[in-house]
């Protein structure tokens, strides 16, 4: 499978066949300094391959969001190895981390929409960032309608419900079809129908477009579409279950 690395520099910007989208080896992570230094992740090892949807579950405080933010190049680790899209993040400079982030779609709990822009304009901004001005309106409307928001495209966030805002944020994260999608409880504020639309869109991106998706969730509707479930307990990956036949 070929991926294009439009926003990477150098040789990696060419089409590259990748075996692993995420490859983590012996990763440890600590918060705080000196006496306050506390270990939150212990010897994490796992991989994600192109087209996989993997669910991460685990009790509150077990380190799920921390691990997601390390994979997303939002914070840096200094013990072990963390390769994202073929790029080692441990020891990487800040500007290079920013480049890695351009290939990742983030769906985190705080949606951070621009209040002065409409739903469509919020999504269009993400398209503009990759320089695709001509198609931005069309792409934004397409994805908003896939998420059941075609009638809300020209409304500003203050005129949208919590669940609608969340779906706009999801549209913004997915509109560029990033190679890697990281989602932290993406359907927590959504009703069953909206959750289903979000899940179907993610499944399409993974299965038809080869995108790789890591989702923190306890939503059983999402668990149904997962290729694998990983369970994080007290900062350790406890188990991996294949769930191809989940629910049967
Ligand atoms: N910025 C921070 N500074 C210090 N400690 C932190 C920080 N963020 C999280 N922690 C601690 O690290 C541990 C893991 O937190 P994390 O947010 O990754 O857990 P989580 O599995 O995502 O939990 P939840 O399911 O409640 O979202 C917790 O003990 C938390 O208190
Ligand atoms: Mg969390």
mmCIF file of C-alpha atoms and ligand atoms in Angstrom:
data_model
loop_
_atom_site.group_PDB
_atom_site.id
_atom_site.type_symbol
_atom_site.label_atom_id
_atom_site.label_comp_id
_atom_site.label_asym_id
_atom_site.label_seq_id
_atom_site.Cartn_x
_atom_site.Cartn_y
_atom_site.Cartn_z
ATOM 1 C CA UNK A 1 0.000 0.000 0.000
ATOM 2 C CA UNK A 2 1.304 3.447 -0.851
ATOM 3 C CA UNK A 3 1.051 6.506 1.338
ATOM 4 C CA UNK A 4 1.959 10.018 0.398
ATOM 5 C CA UNK A 5 3.796 12.118 2.946
ATOM 6 C CA UNK A 6 3.009 15.527 1.521
ATOM 7 C CA UNK A 7 4.032 17.421 4.581
ATOM 8 C CA UNK A 8 7.206 15.528 5.462
ATOM 9 C CA UNK A 9 10.606 16.727 4.301
ATOM 10 C CA UNK A 10 13.225 14.844 2.368
ATOM 11 C CA UNK A 11 13.146 11.265 1.208
ATOM 12 C CA UNK A 12 10.096 10.480 3.307
ATOM 13 C CA UNK A 13 7.978 12.862 1.276
ATOM 14 C CA UNK A 14 8.018 10.315 -1.532
ATOM 15 C CA UNK A 15 5.527 7.465 -1.616
ATOM 16 C CA UNK A 16 6.581 4.956 0.987
ATOM 17 C CA UNK A 17 5.268 1.530 1.801
ATOM 18 C CA UNK A 18 4.888 1.323 5.559
ATOM 19 C CA UNK A 19 4.575 -1.882 7.506
ATOM 20 C CA UNK A 20 3.663 -0.139 10.752
ATOM 21 C CA UNK A 21 1.903 3.172 11.188
ATOM 22 C CA UNK A 22 2.682 3.044 14.908
ATOM 23 C CA UNK A 23 5.498 0.987 16.432
ATOM 24 C CA UNK A 24 6.156 1.317 20.147
ATOM 25 C CA UNK A 25 9.008 -0.431 21.971
ATOM 26 C CA UNK A 26 9.751 -0.406 25.702
ATOM 27 C CA UNK A 27 8.122 2.979 26.193
ATOM 28 C CA UNK A 28 8.129 4.500 29.683
ATOM 29 C CA UNK A 29 6.623 7.855 30.564
ATOM 30 C CA UNK A 30 6.810 10.044 33.675
ATOM 31 C CA UNK A 31 5.029 13.228 34.765
ATOM 32 C CA UNK A 32 6.797 15.777 36.964
ATOM 33 C CA UNK A 33 10.388 16.451 37.910
ATOM 34 C CA UNK A 34 12.639 15.538 40.835
ATOM 35 C CA UNK A 35 10.812 14.170 43.855
ATOM 36 C CA UNK A 36 7.457 14.668 42.143
ATOM 37 C CA UNK A 37 8.450 12.496 39.192
ATOM 38 C CA UNK A 38 5.831 9.778 38.803
ATOM 39 C CA UNK A 39 5.834 6.992 36.283
ATOM 40 C CA UNK A 40 2.510 6.659 34.416
ATOM 41 C CA UNK A 41 3.395 4.333 31.516
ATOM 42 C CA UNK A 42 5.426 1.147 31.970
ATOM 43 C CA UNK A 43 7.221 -0.740 29.202
ATOM 44 C CA UNK A 44 4.557 -0.268 26.518
ATOM 45 C CA UNK A 45 4.945 -2.393 23.375
ATOM 46 C CA UNK A 46 2.517 -2.463 20.468
ATOM 47 C CA UNK A 47 2.025 -1.872 16.780
ATOM 48 C CA UNK A 48 -0.674 -0.599 14.469
ATOM 49 C CA UNK A 49 -0.713 -1.580 10.807
ATOM 50 C CA UNK A 50 -2.384 0.319 7.922
ATOM 51 C CA UNK A 51 -6.177 0.002 7.850
ATOM 52 C CA UNK A 52 -6.524 -1.199 11.440
ATOM 53 C CA UNK A 53 -9.119 0.073 13.897
ATOM 54 C CA UNK A 54 -7.916 -0.535 17.436
ATOM 55 C CA UNK A 55 -9.811 0.277 20.604
ATOM 56 C CA UNK A 56 -8.059 1.138 23.853
ATOM 57 C CA UNK A 57 -9.976 0.675 27.082
ATOM 58 C CA UNK A 58 -8.960 0.836 30.721
ATOM 59 C CA UNK A 59 -9.917 2.407 34.042
ATOM 60 C CA UNK A 60 -9.837 6.165 34.644
ATOM 61 C CA UNK A 61 -6.303 7.343 35.322
ATOM 62 C CA UNK A 62 -4.669 4.313 33.706
ATOM 63 C CA UNK A 63 -2.769 6.461 31.173
ATOM 64 C CA UNK A 64 -4.909 6.230 28.000
ATOM 65 C CA UNK A 65 -4.938 9.948 27.150
ATOM 66 C CA UNK A 66 -1.234 10.195 28.014
ATOM 67 C CA UNK A 67 -0.400 7.384 25.600
ATOM 68 C CA UNK A 68 -2.587 8.932 22.891
ATOM 69 C CA UNK A 69 -0.869 12.302 23.271
ATOM 70 C CA UNK A 70 2.583 10.661 23.020
ATOM 71 C CA UNK A 71 1.557 8.814 19.832
ATOM 72 C CA UNK A 72 0.147 12.087 18.493
ATOM 73 C CA UNK A 73 3.466 13.923 19.034
ATOM 74 C CA UNK A 74 1.722 16.300 21.446
ATOM 75 C CA UNK A 75 4.207 15.501 24.225
ATOM 76 C CA UNK A 76 7.622 13.882 24.074
ATOM 77 C CA UNK A 77 8.918 10.744 25.705
ATOM 78 C CA UNK A 78 12.564 10.097 26.447
ATOM 79 C CA UNK A 79 12.658 6.378 27.266
ATOM 80 C CA UNK A 80 12.091 3.659 24.686
ATOM 81 C CA UNK A 81 11.107 4.003 21.067
ATOM 82 C CA UNK A 82 7.994 5.498 19.489
ATOM 83 C CA UNK A 83 7.895 5.347 15.706
ATOM 84 C CA UNK A 84 4.969 7.110 14.046
ATOM 85 C CA UNK A 85 4.622 6.847 10.251
ATOM 86 C CA UNK A 86 8.208 5.622 10.194
ATOM 87 C CA UNK A 87 9.548 8.605 12.156
ATOM 88 C CA UNK A 88 11.196 8.064 15.569
ATOM 89 C CA UNK A 89 9.665 10.590 18.007
ATOM 90 C CA UNK A 90 11.994 9.971 20.950
ATOM 91 C CA UNK A 91 14.611 12.713 20.759
ATOM 92 C CA UNK A 92 12.907 14.496 17.845
ATOM 93 C CA UNK A 93 13.058 18.316 17.627
ATOM 94 C CA UNK A 94 9.898 20.413 18.213
ATOM 95 C CA UNK A 95 9.608 21.587 14.564
ATOM 96 C CA UNK A 96 9.841 17.982 13.341
ATOM 97 C CA UNK A 97 7.145 16.961 15.854
ATOM 98 C CA UNK A 98 4.882 19.604 14.310
ATOM 99 C CA UNK A 99 5.455 18.075 10.870
ATOM 100 C CA UNK A 100 4.519 14.610 12.138
ATOM 101 C CA UNK A 101 1.306 16.037 13.611
ATOM 102 C CA UNK A 102 0.139 17.226 10.177
ATOM 103 C CA UNK A 103 -0.483 13.609 9.195
ATOM 104 C CA UNK A 104 -2.568 12.873 12.279
ATOM 105 C CA UNK A 105 -6.250 13.625 12.861
ATOM 106 C CA UNK A 106 -7.080 14.348 16.496
ATOM 107 C CA UNK A 107 -10.494 13.926 18.048
ATOM 108 C CA UNK A 108 -10.052 14.933 21.658
ATOM 109 C CA UNK A 109 -12.657 15.792 24.240
ATOM 110 C CA UNK A 110 -12.291 19.573 24.105
ATOM 111 C CA UNK A 111 -13.494 20.508 20.647
ATOM 112 C CA UNK A 112 -12.023 24.025 20.292
ATOM 113 C CA UNK A 113 -14.175 25.221 17.430
ATOM 114 C CA UNK A 114 -13.824 28.839 16.300
ATOM 115 C CA UNK A 115 -16.935 30.605 17.576
ATOM 116 C CA UNK A 116 -16.881 33.276 14.854
ATOM 117 C CA UNK A 117 -16.882 30.738 12.020
ATOM 118 C CA UNK A 118 -19.728 28.555 10.786
ATOM 119 C CA UNK A 119 -19.586 24.766 11.042
ATOM 120 C CA UNK A 120 -18.546 24.549 7.400
ATOM 121 C CA UNK A 121 -15.880 27.260 7.758
ATOM 122 C CA UNK A 122 -14.418 25.461 10.784
ATOM 123 C CA UNK A 123 -13.990 22.347 8.649
ATOM 124 C CA UNK A 124 -12.787 24.334 5.605
ATOM 125 C CA UNK A 125 -9.956 25.777 7.697
ATOM 126 C CA UNK A 126 -8.469 22.311 8.094
ATOM 127 C CA UNK A 127 -8.593 21.804 4.318
ATOM 128 C CA UNK A 128 -6.898 25.181 3.750
ATOM 129 C CA UNK A 129 -4.029 24.153 6.019
ATOM 130 C CA UNK A 130 -3.059 21.558 3.425
ATOM 131 C CA UNK A 131 -3.389 24.145 0.649
ATOM 132 C CA UNK A 132 -6.505 22.705 -0.946
ATOM 133 C CA UNK A 133 -8.434 25.965 -1.391
ATOM 134 C CA UNK A 134 -10.430 25.131 -4.503
ATOM 135 C CA UNK A 135 -12.215 22.107 -3.074
ATOM 136 C CA UNK A 136 -12.549 23.208 0.527
ATOM 137 C CA UNK A 137 -16.267 24.037 0.539
ATOM 138 C CA UNK A 138 -17.196 20.856 -1.323
ATOM 139 C CA UNK A 139 -15.106 18.627 0.960
ATOM 140 C CA UNK A 140 -16.454 20.310 4.102
ATOM 141 C CA UNK A 141 -20.078 19.908 3.022
ATOM 142 C CA UNK A 142 -19.513 16.300 2.012
ATOM 143 C CA UNK A 143 -18.133 15.235 5.362
ATOM 144 C CA UNK A 144 -20.646 17.288 7.364
ATOM 145 C CA UNK A 145 -23.438 15.581 5.508
ATOM 146 C CA UNK A 146 -21.912 12.144 6.146
ATOM 147 C CA UNK A 147 -22.127 13.050 9.823
ATOM 148 C CA UNK A 148 -25.769 14.111 9.543
ATOM 149 C CA UNK A 149 -25.055 17.853 9.711
ATOM 150 C CA UNK A 150 -26.033 18.999 6.216
ATOM 151 C CA UNK A 151 -28.709 21.293 7.671
ATOM 152 C CA UNK A 152 -26.307 22.815 10.189
ATOM 153 C CA UNK A 153 -23.355 23.648 7.913
ATOM 154 C CA UNK A 154 -23.955 27.407 7.980
ATOM 155 C CA UNK A 155 -24.581 27.733 11.709
ATOM 156 C CA UNK A 156 -22.013 28.995 14.193
ATOM 157 C CA UNK A 157 -21.067 26.811 17.182
ATOM 158 C CA UNK A 158 -23.197 28.773 19.660
ATOM 159 C CA UNK A 159 -26.282 27.715 17.675
ATOM 160 C CA UNK A 160 -25.322 24.033 17.770
ATOM 161 C CA UNK A 161 -25.957 21.403 20.437
ATOM 162 C CA UNK A 162 -23.037 19.756 22.267
ATOM 163 C CA UNK A 163 -23.286 16.642 20.126
ATOM 164 C CA UNK A 164 -23.464 18.693 16.911
ATOM 165 C CA UNK A 165 -20.361 20.648 17.925
ATOM 166 C CA UNK A 166 -18.584 17.412 18.609
ATOM 167 C CA UNK A 167 -19.498 16.136 15.150
ATOM 168 C CA UNK A 168 -18.150 19.330 13.559
ATOM 169 C CA UNK A 169 -14.876 18.733 15.421
ATOM 170 C CA UNK A 170 -14.865 15.152 14.150
ATOM 171 C CA UNK A 171 -15.506 16.380 10.585
ATOM 172 C CA UNK A 172 -12.583 18.781 10.941
ATOM 173 C CA UNK A 173 -10.276 16.001 12.154
ATOM 174 C CA UNK A 174 -11.241 13.629 9.347
ATOM 175 C CA UNK A 175 -11.777 15.884 6.325
ATOM 176 C CA UNK A 176 -8.182 15.523 5.108
ATOM 177 C CA UNK A 177 -8.253 11.752 5.582
ATOM 178 C CA UNK A 178 -5.129 11.727 7.776
ATOM 179 C CA UNK A 179 -2.986 8.586 7.738
ATOM 180 C CA UNK A 180 -3.423 8.152 11.488
ATOM 181 C CA UNK A 181 -6.527 9.103 13.481
ATOM 182 C CA UNK A 182 -6.422 9.340 17.271
ATOM 183 C CA UNK A 183 -9.707 9.683 19.112
ATOM 184 C CA UNK A 184 -10.366 10.063 22.842
ATOM 185 C CA UNK A 185 -13.982 9.105 23.693
ATOM 186 C CA UNK A 186 -15.242 10.518 20.366
ATOM 187 C CA UNK A 187 -18.847 9.470 20.868
ATOM 188 C CA UNK A 188 -19.186 10.292 24.572
ATOM 189 C CA UNK A 189 -21.621 13.180 23.965
ATOM 190 C CA UNK A 190 -23.478 11.624 21.042
ATOM 191 C CA UNK A 191 -26.780 9.793 20.770
ATOM 192 C CA UNK A 192 -26.972 6.358 19.188
ATOM 193 C CA UNK A 193 -27.696 7.574 15.657
ATOM 194 C CA UNK A 194 -24.876 10.154 15.628
ATOM 195 C CA UNK A 195 -22.455 7.637 17.152
ATOM 196 C CA UNK A 196 -23.346 5.235 14.385
ATOM 197 C CA UNK A 197 -22.623 7.869 11.713
ATOM 198 C CA UNK A 198 -19.243 8.615 13.269
ATOM 199 C CA UNK A 199 -18.377 4.928 13.489
ATOM 200 C CA UNK A 200 -19.425 4.238 9.890
ATOM 201 C CA UNK A 201 -17.288 7.118 8.663
ATOM 202 C CA UNK A 202 -14.282 5.863 10.604
ATOM 203 C CA UNK A 203 -14.793 2.356 9.334
ATOM 204 C CA UNK A 204 -14.929 3.621 5.750
ATOM 205 C CA UNK A 205 -11.694 5.562 6.223
ATOM 206 C CA UNK A 206 -9.979 2.480 7.621
ATOM 207 C CA UNK A 207 -11.330 -0.203 5.319
ATOM 208 C CA UNK A 208 -11.620 1.707 2.021
ATOM 209 C CA UNK A 209 -8.845 4.252 2.407
ATOM 210 C CA UNK A 210 -6.342 2.301 4.517
ATOM 211 C CA UNK A 211 -6.331 4.826 7.359
ATOM 212 C CA UNK A 212 -5.272 3.648 10.830
ATOM 213 C CA UNK A 213 -7.473 4.503 13.801
ATOM 214 C CA UNK A 214 -6.815 4.288 17.537
ATOM 215 C CA UNK A 215 -9.839 5.050 19.706
ATOM 216 C CA UNK A 216 -10.165 5.300 23.466
ATOM 217 C CA UNK A 217 -13.738 4.310 24.230
ATOM 218 C CA UNK A 218 -16.118 2.284 26.335
ATOM 219 C CA UNK A 219 -18.852 2.565 23.704
ATOM 220 C CA UNK A 220 -19.954 -0.958 22.798
ATOM 221 C CA UNK A 221 -21.127 0.295 19.388
ATOM 222 C CA UNK A 222 -17.548 1.180 18.480
ATOM 223 C CA UNK A 223 -16.116 -1.968 19.985
ATOM 224 C CA UNK A 224 -18.115 -3.885 17.357
ATOM 225 C CA UNK A 225 -16.038 -2.443 14.489
ATOM 226 C CA UNK A 226 -12.640 -2.914 16.135
ATOM 227 C CA UNK A 227 -10.013 -5.247 14.734
ATOM 228 C CA UNK A 228 -8.354 -5.431 18.137
ATOM 229 C CA UNK A 229 -8.881 -4.243 21.705
ATOM 230 C CA UNK A 230 -6.018 -3.276 23.966
ATOM 231 C CA UNK A 231 -6.471 -2.771 27.663
ATOM 232 C CA UNK A 232 -4.386 -0.358 29.709
ATOM 233 C CA UNK A 233 -4.324 -0.889 33.485
ATOM 234 C CA UNK A 234 -2.128 1.157 35.834
ATOM 235 C CA UNK A 235 0.060 2.239 32.913
ATOM 236 C CA UNK A 236 0.613 -1.282 31.619
ATOM 237 C CA UNK A 237 -0.844 -2.964 28.547
ATOM 238 C CA UNK A 238 -2.554 -5.957 30.072
ATOM 239 C CA UNK A 239 -4.167 -7.838 27.280
ATOM 240 C CA UNK A 240 -4.918 -7.886 23.618
ATOM 241 C CA UNK A 241 -8.040 -9.554 22.331
ATOM 242 C CA UNK A 242 -8.846 -10.225 18.697
ATOM 243 C CA UNK A 243 -12.449 -9.180 18.234
ATOM 244 C CA UNK A 244 -13.209 -10.105 14.646
ATOM 245 C CA UNK A 245 -16.063 -12.269 15.876
ATOM 246 C CA UNK A 246 -17.083 -9.942 18.688
ATOM 247 C CA UNK A 247 -20.712 -10.233 19.647
ATOM 248 C CA UNK A 248 -21.352 -13.508 17.853
HETATM 249 N N1 LIG B 1 -0.327 16.935 33.010
HETATM 250 C C1 LIG B 1 -0.231 16.031 33.990
HETATM 251 N N2 LIG B 1 0.633 16.199 35.015
HETATM 252 C C2 LIG B 1 0.764 15.291 35.999
HETATM 253 N N3 LIG B 1 0.052 14.152 36.066
HETATM 254 C C3 LIG B 1 -0.843 13.922 35.083
HETATM 255 C C4 LIG B 1 -1.030 14.852 34.006
HETATM 256 N N4 LIG B 1 -1.979 14.346 33.175
HETATM 257 C C5 LIG B 1 -2.366 13.170 33.712
HETATM 258 N N5 LIG B 1 -1.685 12.913 34.860
HETATM 259 C C6 LIG B 1 -1.810 11.701 35.701
HETATM 260 O O1 LIG B 1 -1.373 10.590 34.916
HETATM 261 C C7 LIG B 1 -2.217 9.459 35.098
HETATM 262 C C8 LIG B 1 -2.812 9.040 33.768
HETATM 263 O O2 LIG B 1 -3.687 10.057 33.300
HETATM 264 P P1 LIG B 1 -4.480 9.953 31.933
HETATM 265 O O3 LIG B 1 -5.171 11.237 31.707
HETATM 266 O O4 LIG B 1 -3.543 9.503 30.869
HETATM 267 O O5 LIG B 1 -5.518 8.784 32.260
HETATM 268 P P2 LIG B 1 -6.767 8.227 31.420
HETATM 269 O O6 LIG B 1 -6.588 6.753 31.318
HETATM 270 O O7 LIG B 1 -6.889 8.985 30.134
HETATM 271 O O8 LIG B 1 -8.004 8.531 32.369
HETATM 272 P P3 LIG B 1 -9.544 8.899 32.008
HETATM 273 O O9 LIG B 1 -10.211 7.615 31.585
HETATM 274 O O10 LIG B 1 -10.090 9.403 33.294
HETATM 275 O O11 LIG B 1 -9.539 9.935 30.918
HETATM 276 C C9 LIG B 1 -3.252 9.887 36.137
HETATM 277 O O12 LIG B 1 -2.811 9.436 37.386
HETATM 278 C C10 LIG B 1 -3.252 11.406 36.058
HETATM 279 O O13 LIG B 1 -3.593 11.969 37.289
HETATM 280 MG MG1 LIG B 2 -8.370 10.251 29.366
#
